[in-house]
């Protein structure tokens, strides 16, 4: 494996090299060896590096445990790049470098929707399969026929949550989301589900990703006194900052209910949120506290590799299943990666025993998976997300609603 952080000056020099190669007419050529090169772009630095680390750890663990299952003589080489956060221009340049210079046969990672959109557009020209592991904006898989996603969409989690919220007898809701594409999707999905069930929207606010002072926003929410607040943020440390601010303005201890997708009670951050997160209900596709046999085995392997205090989150889960899909595609082609054959295989790929339950990719390139209602509870002195109801299996409802 190799990892190269991309400082500004270094990136500029590499961009020049790539540009020179293109000028000379050098084109990507298929690798001839039995080493499959996989380019992985994640956030390895900055405030949100912990999210990228989850995916990275899951990928590394899958390769360590399953490389022996590849066809004889076939190896994988992971070539890693750091997008430093939401930065679509940098993500696109890194993908260009991976394809043109490193001649990777598969791209993966795709942590952020804006970055994944930029990389996806590139794969349409380069004809390189792209297994994006998170990036919850619905439009990502529409950018290229060479894209599938092993994570989730905000429509997938937030539309059913709106339907469920209306059934709880809550009459009015306030929506609070981070101001980027997944937040916009989550807001629209929840509002559609909630209002179709007879609910009304008391107000909505979008908060810039770089904002650190949430109190003025949340005080307005409290003053509106809704029955329920739908919340979305990207998870990680931002989830803790949101939860503590809700506690500081008095919403946590009021009659107002907080709900949202799994991001807002991000498993790794529960110790930092403390008791302010107790009782918060989320809808998500995975919890490390789930008692499915396949999950118990996965969590045990994770803790053996990374320590007893480390837990895999749904970001790690998406990385684990994404790597399994890639490995299955390699095995199906006996180590000879053909882009179109790879995509044909991936669009009908399934895994009946994923730690999150049975999953499959659909024709749109999105994952069809179980969604679980989860509630933060204290178990053996530790806060965990307990799955208490399986809502059903869902693909991406946005594509169903907008099917032409």
Tab-separated table of C-alpha atoms in Angstrom:
chain	number	residue	atom	x	y	z
A	1	UNK	CA	0.000	0.000	0.000
A	2	UNK	CA	1.139	3.553	-0.539
A	3	UNK	CA	-0.061	6.860	0.854
A	4	UNK	CA	1.020	10.272	-0.277
A	5	UNK	CA	-0.381	13.443	1.346
A	6	UNK	CA	-0.812	16.159	-1.245
A	7	UNK	CA	0.531	19.534	-0.117
A	8	UNK	CA	-0.260	22.490	-2.356
A	9	UNK	CA	3.189	22.840	-3.922
A	10	UNK	CA	3.609	19.125	-4.395
A	11	UNK	CA	0.167	18.891	-5.944
A	12	UNK	CA	1.021	21.656	-8.375
A	13	UNK	CA	4.153	19.811	-9.518
A	14	UNK	CA	2.159	16.621	-10.024
A	15	UNK	CA	-0.548	18.460	-11.902
A	16	UNK	CA	2.176	19.719	-14.259
A	17	UNK	CA	3.423	16.163	-14.754
A	18	UNK	CA	-0.081	14.940	-15.478
A	19	UNK	CA	-0.686	17.800	-17.909
A	20	UNK	CA	2.584	17.032	-19.713
A	21	UNK	CA	1.615	13.381	-20.010
A	22	UNK	CA	-1.714	14.323	-21.511
A	23	UNK	CA	0.000	16.680	-23.943
A	24	UNK	CA	2.238	13.851	-25.149
A	25	UNK	CA	-0.808	11.753	-25.804
A	26	UNK	CA	-0.121	9.190	-23.126
A	27	UNK	CA	-3.343	7.353	-22.390
A	28	UNK	CA	-4.320	5.004	-19.591
A	29	UNK	CA	-3.592	1.399	-20.506
A	30	UNK	CA	-4.775	-1.748	-18.828
A	31	UNK	CA	-2.449	-3.293	-16.301
A	32	UNK	CA	-0.954	-6.517	-17.558
A	33	UNK	CA	0.085	-7.999	-14.232
A	34	UNK	CA	-2.068	-9.822	-11.743
A	35	UNK	CA	-1.806	-6.910	-9.324
A	36	UNK	CA	-5.082	-4.972	-9.280
A	37	UNK	CA	-4.433	-1.285	-8.610
A	38	UNK	CA	-7.168	0.425	-6.604
A	39	UNK	CA	-7.081	4.196	-6.111
A	40	UNK	CA	-8.720	5.306	-2.863
A	41	UNK	CA	-9.523	8.983	-2.174
A	42	UNK	CA	-10.568	9.814	1.395
A	43	UNK	CA	-10.173	12.575	3.955
A	44	UNK	CA	-7.026	11.743	5.922
A	45	UNK	CA	-6.411	15.186	7.433
A	46	UNK	CA	-8.384	18.037	8.987
A	47	UNK	CA	-11.452	18.194	11.196
A	48	UNK	CA	-13.263	15.274	9.543
A	49	UNK	CA	-10.322	12.878	9.210
A	50	UNK	CA	-11.941	10.470	11.702
A	51	UNK	CA	-14.660	9.679	9.144
A	52	UNK	CA	-12.067	8.794	6.517
A	53	UNK	CA	-10.136	6.759	9.056
A	54	UNK	CA	-13.206	4.579	9.654
A	55	UNK	CA	-13.454	3.695	5.963
A	56	UNK	CA	-9.692	3.239	5.670
A	57	UNK	CA	-9.581	0.858	8.628
A	58	UNK	CA	-12.453	-1.218	7.251
A	59	UNK	CA	-10.806	-1.501	3.835
A	60	UNK	CA	-7.452	-2.471	5.346
A	61	UNK	CA	-9.079	-5.088	7.570
A	62	UNK	CA	-11.028	-6.600	4.680
A	63	UNK	CA	-7.901	-6.870	2.547
A	64	UNK	CA	-5.916	-8.402	5.415
A	65	UNK	CA	-8.549	-11.062	6.113
A	66	UNK	CA	-9.622	-11.845	2.544
A	67	UNK	CA	-6.709	-11.334	0.144
A	68	UNK	CA	-6.094	-15.087	0.466
A	69	UNK	CA	-9.518	-15.612	-1.161
A	70	UNK	CA	-8.479	-13.954	-4.441
A	71	UNK	CA	-7.570	-16.154	-7.433
A	72	UNK	CA	-4.044	-17.645	-7.279
A	73	UNK	CA	-1.374	-15.053	-8.040
A	74	UNK	CA	-3.760	-12.088	-7.847
A	75	UNK	CA	-2.943	-9.253	-5.435
A	76	UNK	CA	-4.430	-5.835	-4.798
A	77	UNK	CA	-2.460	-2.615	-4.374
A	78	UNK	CA	-4.199	0.274	-2.609
A	79	UNK	CA	-2.955	3.714	-3.683
A	80	UNK	CA	-4.297	6.293	-1.235
A	81	UNK	CA	-4.828	10.024	-1.640
A	82	UNK	CA	-5.988	12.712	0.803
A	83	UNK	CA	-8.740	15.100	-0.376
A	84	UNK	CA	-8.430	17.070	2.923
A	85	UNK	CA	-12.230	17.497	3.219
A	86	UNK	CA	-14.956	18.898	0.972
A	87	UNK	CA	-12.844	19.920	-2.035
A	88	UNK	CA	-14.207	18.690	-5.387
A	89	UNK	CA	-11.481	20.341	-7.480
A	90	UNK	CA	-8.735	18.588	-5.524
A	91	UNK	CA	-10.615	15.266	-5.567
A	92	UNK	CA	-10.928	15.442	-9.355
A	93	UNK	CA	-7.226	16.226	-9.785
A	94	UNK	CA	-6.257	13.334	-7.518
A	95	UNK	CA	-8.508	10.983	-9.503
A	96	UNK	CA	-6.933	12.181	-12.766
A	97	UNK	CA	-3.506	11.414	-11.342
A	98	UNK	CA	-4.549	7.973	-10.172
A	99	UNK	CA	-5.993	7.091	-13.574
A	100	UNK	CA	-3.380	8.652	-15.854
A	101	UNK	CA	-0.150	8.187	-13.941
A	102	UNK	CA	-0.798	5.301	-11.559
A	103	UNK	CA	-3.095	3.485	-14.000
A	104	UNK	CA	-5.486	2.279	-11.338
A	105	UNK	CA	-8.182	-0.095	-12.568
A	106	UNK	CA	-10.763	0.798	-9.916
A	107	UNK	CA	-11.453	3.987	-7.968
A	108	UNK	CA	-13.032	3.986	-4.515
A	109	UNK	CA	-13.424	6.084	-1.356
A	110	UNK	CA	-15.724	8.938	-2.301
A	111	UNK	CA	-16.365	10.215	1.216
A	112	UNK	CA	-18.089	13.517	0.376
A	113	UNK	CA	-20.895	14.118	-2.103
A	114	UNK	CA	-19.305	17.155	-3.847
A	115	UNK	CA	-16.020	15.256	-4.229
A	116	UNK	CA	-17.726	12.061	-5.395
A	117	UNK	CA	-19.724	14.045	-7.984
A	118	UNK	CA	-16.476	15.415	-9.440
A	119	UNK	CA	-14.769	12.009	-9.519
A	120	UNK	CA	-17.872	10.339	-10.969
A	121	UNK	CA	-17.942	12.765	-13.891
A	122	UNK	CA	-14.315	11.858	-14.635
A	123	UNK	CA	-15.043	8.119	-14.659
A	124	UNK	CA	-17.542	8.613	-17.470
A	125	UNK	CA	-14.682	9.726	-19.734
A	126	UNK	CA	-12.000	7.418	-18.334
A	127	UNK	CA	-14.293	4.337	-18.147
A	128	UNK	CA	-12.900	3.367	-14.754
A	129	UNK	CA	-15.270	1.689	-12.244
A	130	UNK	CA	-15.863	3.861	-9.169
A	131	UNK	CA	-17.184	2.233	-5.984
A	132	UNK	CA	-18.059	5.207	-3.816
A	133	UNK	CA	-18.413	4.073	-0.242
A	134	UNK	CA	-20.358	6.935	1.368
A	135	UNK	CA	-21.377	10.284	-0.265
A	136	UNK	CA	-25.110	10.349	0.526
A	137	UNK	CA	-26.351	12.751	-2.175
A	138	UNK	CA	-28.791	10.922	-4.459
A	139	UNK	CA	-27.384	12.445	-7.651
A	140	UNK	CA	-23.923	10.861	-7.310
A	141	UNK	CA	-24.827	7.601	-9.064
A	142	UNK	CA	-26.479	9.512	-11.918
A	143	UNK	CA	-23.200	11.129	-13.008
A	144	UNK	CA	-21.731	8.116	-14.781
A	145	UNK	CA	-22.545	4.520	-15.749
A	146	UNK	CA	-19.289	3.573	-14.010
A	147	UNK	CA	-20.469	4.426	-10.462
A	148	UNK	CA	-22.051	2.353	-7.712
A	149	UNK	CA	-22.446	3.217	-4.026
A	150	UNK	CA	-22.153	0.882	-1.007
A	151	UNK	CA	-23.228	3.447	1.591
A	152	UNK	CA	-26.625	5.106	1.692
A	153	UNK	CA	-28.528	8.173	0.531
A	154	UNK	CA	-30.145	10.824	2.697
A	155	UNK	CA	-33.419	10.208	0.882
A	156	UNK	CA	-33.109	6.535	1.841
A	157	UNK	CA	-32.995	7.287	5.551
A	158	UNK	CA	-34.896	10.567	5.863
A	159	UNK	CA	-38.045	9.966	3.804
A	160	UNK	CA	-39.088	6.875	5.854
A	161	UNK	CA	-38.155	8.788	9.023
A	162	UNK	CA	-40.589	11.571	8.050
A	163	UNK	CA	-43.320	8.998	7.460
A	164	UNK	CA	-42.592	7.424	10.862
A	165	UNK	CA	-42.536	10.811	12.640
A	166	UNK	CA	-46.003	11.699	11.346
A	167	UNK	CA	-47.326	8.397	12.687
A	168	UNK	CA	-46.103	9.307	16.186
A	169	UNK	CA	-48.776	11.998	16.429
A	170	UNK	CA	-46.288	14.862	16.124
A	171	UNK	CA	-48.047	17.734	14.322
A	172	UNK	CA	-45.246	20.191	13.504
A	173	UNK	CA	-41.538	19.864	12.863
A	174	UNK	CA	-38.454	22.073	12.448
A	175	UNK	CA	-35.621	20.972	10.151
A	176	UNK	CA	-31.944	21.745	10.910
A	177	UNK	CA	-29.371	20.573	8.341
A	178	UNK	CA	-25.796	21.232	7.270
A	179	UNK	CA	-25.755	23.393	4.150
A	180	UNK	CA	-24.495	21.068	1.415
A	181	UNK	CA	-26.070	18.548	-0.966
A	182	UNK	CA	-26.754	15.700	1.511
A	183	UNK	CA	-28.303	18.192	3.939
A	184	UNK	CA	-30.551	19.550	1.207
A	185	UNK	CA	-31.565	15.993	0.281
A	186	UNK	CA	-32.279	15.047	3.889
A	187	UNK	CA	-34.351	18.188	4.455
A	188	UNK	CA	-36.468	17.627	1.320
A	189	UNK	CA	-36.923	13.904	2.033
A	190	UNK	CA	-38.026	14.390	5.633
A	191	UNK	CA	-40.427	17.207	4.725
A	192	UNK	CA	-42.017	15.089	1.996
A	193	UNK	CA	-42.527	12.080	4.271
A	194	UNK	CA	-43.747	14.169	7.222
A	195	UNK	CA	-46.167	16.388	5.316
A	196	UNK	CA	-47.591	13.452	3.343
A	197	UNK	CA	-48.533	12.044	6.752
A	198	UNK	CA	-50.355	15.245	7.721
A	199	UNK	CA	-47.560	17.090	9.534
A	200	UNK	CA	-46.616	20.747	9.008
A	201	UNK	CA	-43.198	22.430	8.978
A	202	UNK	CA	-42.683	25.147	11.611
A	203	UNK	CA	-39.376	26.279	10.109
A	204	UNK	CA	-36.147	25.202	8.409
A	205	UNK	CA	-32.541	26.297	8.759
A	206	UNK	CA	-29.387	25.361	6.849
A	207	UNK	CA	-26.061	25.827	8.659
A	208	UNK	CA	-22.770	26.310	6.794
A	209	UNK	CA	-20.306	23.437	7.260
A	210	UNK	CA	-17.626	25.768	8.622
A	211	UNK	CA	-19.906	27.209	11.326
A	212	UNK	CA	-18.875	26.427	14.910
A	213	UNK	CA	-21.374	28.579	16.881
A	214	UNK	CA	-24.751	26.863	16.630
A	215	UNK	CA	-26.485	28.527	19.590
A	216	UNK	CA	-28.151	31.406	17.651
A	217	UNK	CA	-29.713	28.911	15.246
A	218	UNK	CA	-30.896	26.507	17.928
A	219	UNK	CA	-32.353	29.267	20.115
A	220	UNK	CA	-34.700	30.149	17.211
A	221	UNK	CA	-35.683	26.486	16.997
A	222	UNK	CA	-36.476	26.391	20.705
A	223	UNK	CA	-38.498	29.602	20.469
A	224	UNK	CA	-40.632	28.034	17.690
A	225	UNK	CA	-41.460	25.171	20.107
A	226	UNK	CA	-42.057	22.385	17.529
A	227	UNK	CA	-43.062	18.857	18.488
A	228	UNK	CA	-39.988	17.409	16.803
A	229	UNK	CA	-36.715	18.586	15.220
A	230	UNK	CA	-35.230	16.731	12.235
A	231	UNK	CA	-31.432	17.127	12.325
A	232	UNK	CA	-28.692	16.266	9.839
A	233	UNK	CA	-24.953	16.890	10.051
A	234	UNK	CA	-22.050	14.897	8.535
A	235	UNK	CA	-21.355	12.992	11.771
A	236	UNK	CA	-17.972	12.803	13.506
A	237	UNK	CA	-17.007	15.724	15.766
A	238	UNK	CA	-19.714	17.921	14.193
A	239	UNK	CA	-22.343	15.538	15.583
A	240	UNK	CA	-21.028	16.105	19.106
A	241	UNK	CA	-20.930	19.879	18.615
A	242	UNK	CA	-24.569	19.863	17.457
A	243	UNK	CA	-25.722	17.685	20.375
A	244	UNK	CA	-23.950	19.772	22.996
A	245	UNK	CA	-25.423	22.972	21.539
A	246	UNK	CA	-28.936	21.479	21.637
A	247	UNK	CA	-28.258	20.664	25.292
A	248	UNK	CA	-26.908	24.154	26.011
A	249	UNK	CA	-30.066	25.910	24.740
A	250	UNK	CA	-32.304	23.548	26.713
A	251	UNK	CA	-33.863	21.560	23.854
A	252	UNK	CA	-32.504	18.194	25.056
A	253	UNK	CA	-34.298	18.493	28.399
A	254	UNK	CA	-37.498	19.960	26.889
A	255	UNK	CA	-40.490	18.120	25.432
A	256	UNK	CA	-39.125	18.735	21.915
A	257	UNK	CA	-37.942	15.478	20.316
A	258	UNK	CA	-34.677	15.243	18.343
A	259	UNK	CA	-34.564	12.748	15.465
A	260	UNK	CA	-32.446	12.281	12.353
A	261	UNK	CA	-30.353	9.864	10.273
A	262	UNK	CA	-27.614	7.833	11.970
A	263	UNK	CA	-25.067	10.637	11.509
A	264	UNK	CA	-26.380	12.668	14.469
A	265	UNK	CA	-25.593	9.967	17.070
A	266	UNK	CA	-22.365	8.844	15.415
A	267	UNK	CA	-21.180	5.788	17.357
A	268	UNK	CA	-17.573	6.888	17.852
A	269	UNK	CA	-18.762	10.228	19.256
A	270	UNK	CA	-21.296	8.919	21.809
A	271	UNK	CA	-18.717	9.011	24.653
A	272	UNK	CA	-18.088	12.687	23.834
A	273	UNK	CA	-21.813	13.535	23.597
A	274	UNK	CA	-22.466	12.050	27.015
A	275	UNK	CA	-25.979	11.841	28.420
A	276	UNK	CA	-27.263	14.634	26.167
A	277	UNK	CA	-27.709	11.966	23.467
A	278	UNK	CA	-29.748	9.554	25.642
A	279	UNK	CA	-33.112	8.712	24.087
A	280	UNK	CA	-32.414	10.303	20.684
A	281	UNK	CA	-34.015	8.199	17.910
A	282	UNK	CA	-32.353	7.809	14.513
A	283	UNK	CA	-33.024	5.800	11.373
A	284	UNK	CA	-29.981	4.063	9.947
A	285	UNK	CA	-28.637	0.985	8.229
A	286	UNK	CA	-26.224	-0.202	10.909
A	287	UNK	CA	-25.285	-0.178	14.567
A	288	UNK	CA	-22.185	-1.871	16.017
A	289	UNK	CA	-24.404	-2.892	18.948
A	290	UNK	CA	-26.552	-5.127	16.701
A	291	UNK	CA	-26.630	-8.779	17.741
A	292	UNK	CA	-26.678	-10.342	14.252
A	293	UNK	CA	-24.142	-13.204	14.099
A	294	UNK	CA	-22.333	-11.663	11.143
A	295	UNK	CA	-22.049	-8.367	13.029
A	296	UNK	CA	-20.759	-9.976	16.220
A	297	UNK	CA	-18.007	-11.612	14.142
A	298	UNK	CA	-17.227	-8.338	12.339
A	299	UNK	CA	-17.015	-6.294	15.544
A	300	UNK	CA	-14.822	-8.965	17.189
A	301	UNK	CA	-12.399	-8.868	14.237
A	302	UNK	CA	-12.380	-5.033	14.352
A	303	UNK	CA	-11.589	-4.894	18.060
A	304	UNK	CA	-8.859	-7.525	17.680
A	305	UNK	CA	-7.227	-5.377	15.008
A	306	UNK	CA	-7.785	-1.881	16.407
A	307	UNK	CA	-8.290	-2.323	20.159
A	308	UNK	CA	-11.126	-3.036	22.567
A	309	UNK	CA	-12.210	0.608	22.764
A	310	UNK	CA	-12.529	1.024	18.980
A	311	UNK	CA	-15.933	0.508	17.327
A	312	UNK	CA	-16.842	0.356	13.642
A	313	UNK	CA	-19.435	2.900	12.555
A	314	UNK	CA	-21.705	2.938	9.502
A	315	UNK	CA	-18.860	4.659	7.648
A	316	UNK	CA	-16.663	1.644	8.384
A	317	UNK	CA	-19.533	-0.651	7.415
A	318	UNK	CA	-19.783	1.037	4.004
A	319	UNK	CA	-16.034	0.586	3.497
A	320	UNK	CA	-16.177	-3.090	4.482
A	321	UNK	CA	-19.032	-3.898	2.089
A	322	UNK	CA	-17.493	-1.754	-0.635
A	323	UNK	CA	-14.274	-3.731	-0.488
A	324	UNK	CA	-16.227	-6.978	-0.499
A	325	UNK	CA	-18.010	-5.873	-3.689
A	326	UNK	CA	-14.654	-5.035	-5.301
A	327	UNK	CA	-13.147	-8.375	-4.266
A	328	UNK	CA	-16.182	-10.254	-5.588
A	329	UNK	CA	-15.832	-8.434	-8.924
A	330	UNK	CA	-12.139	-9.354	-9.101
A	331	UNK	CA	-12.889	-13.000	-8.306
A	332	UNK	CA	-15.740	-13.158	-10.836
A	333	UNK	CA	-13.312	-12.030	-13.591
A	334	UNK	CA	-10.414	-14.177	-12.316
A	335	UNK	CA	-8.251	-11.113	-11.814
A	336	UNK	CA	-8.774	-9.600	-15.279
A	337	UNK	CA	-10.603	-6.312	-14.725
A	338	UNK	CA	-12.732	-5.230	-17.679
A	339	UNK	CA	-14.558	-1.935	-16.902
A	340	UNK	CA	-17.882	-2.798	-18.516
A	341	UNK	CA	-17.920	-6.373	-17.220
A	342	UNK	CA	-17.083	-5.047	-13.762
A	343	UNK	CA	-20.028	-2.632	-13.807
A	344	UNK	CA	-22.397	-5.301	-15.120
A	345	UNK	CA	-21.333	-7.541	-12.227
A	346	UNK	CA	-21.581	-4.799	-9.591
A	347	UNK	CA	-25.080	-3.682	-10.615
A	348	UNK	CA	-26.408	-7.121	-9.698
A	349	UNK	CA	-24.068	-7.758	-6.738
A	350	UNK	CA	-25.492	-8.899	-3.425
A	351	UNK	CA	-24.300	-9.976	0.009
A	352	UNK	CA	-26.835	-11.938	2.081
A	353	UNK	CA	-24.742	-11.947	5.248
A	354	UNK	CA	-23.381	-8.415	5.592
A	355	UNK	CA	-22.997	-7.319	9.245
A	356	UNK	CA	-25.801	-4.808	8.535
A	357	UNK	CA	-28.140	-7.515	7.153
A	358	UNK	CA	-28.857	-8.624	3.569
A	359	UNK	CA	-27.872	-6.066	0.924
A	360	UNK	CA	-27.832	-5.792	-2.858
A	361	UNK	CA	-26.979	-3.177	-5.472
A	362	UNK	CA	-29.774	-2.178	-7.851
A	363	UNK	CA	-29.709	-1.095	-11.495
A	364	UNK	CA	-29.290	2.540	-10.422
A	365	UNK	CA	-26.100	1.625	-8.562
A	366	UNK	CA	-27.586	2.240	-5.114
A	367	UNK	CA	-27.697	-0.173	-2.215
A	368	UNK	CA	-30.988	-1.811	-1.195
A	369	UNK	CA	-30.733	-2.503	2.524
A	370	UNK	CA	-32.547	-2.813	5.850
A	371	UNK	CA	-33.238	0.368	7.768
A	372	UNK	CA	-33.420	0.213	11.544
A	373	UNK	CA	-34.957	2.586	14.083
A	374	UNK	CA	-32.277	3.067	16.736
A	375	UNK	CA	-32.348	4.722	20.145
A	376	UNK	CA	-29.373	5.828	22.250
A	377	UNK	CA	-29.370	3.801	25.461
A	378	UNK	CA	-26.882	3.033	28.212
A	379	UNK	CA	-25.719	-0.586	28.217
A	380	UNK	CA	-23.116	-1.835	30.703
A	381	UNK	CA	-22.177	1.756	31.423
A	382	UNK	CA	-21.618	2.620	27.750
A	383	UNK	CA	-23.854	4.624	25.391
A	384	UNK	CA	-24.853	2.671	22.286
A	385	UNK	CA	-27.393	2.871	19.446
A	386	UNK	CA	-29.877	0.045	20.049
A	387	UNK	CA	-31.830	-1.149	17.004
A	388	UNK	CA	-35.433	-1.545	18.206
A	389	UNK	CA	-37.404	-1.905	14.947
A	390	UNK	CA	-36.666	-2.905	11.354
A	391	UNK	CA	-38.638	-0.506	9.153
A	392	UNK	CA	-38.025	-2.531	5.973
A	393	UNK	CA	-35.704	-2.762	2.960
A	394	UNK	CA	-35.247	0.416	0.935
A	395	UNK	CA	-33.352	1.566	-2.122
A	396	UNK	CA	-33.126	5.272	-2.955
A	397	UNK	CA	-36.715	6.644	-2.942
A	398	UNK	CA	-35.638	9.860	-4.724
A	399	UNK	CA	-35.000	7.869	-7.903
A	400	UNK	CA	-38.405	6.207	-7.575
A	401	UNK	CA	-40.164	9.559	-7.164
A	402	UNK	CA	-38.284	11.062	-10.111
A	403	UNK	CA	-38.363	8.081	-12.461
A	404	UNK	CA	-39.131	9.166	-16.031
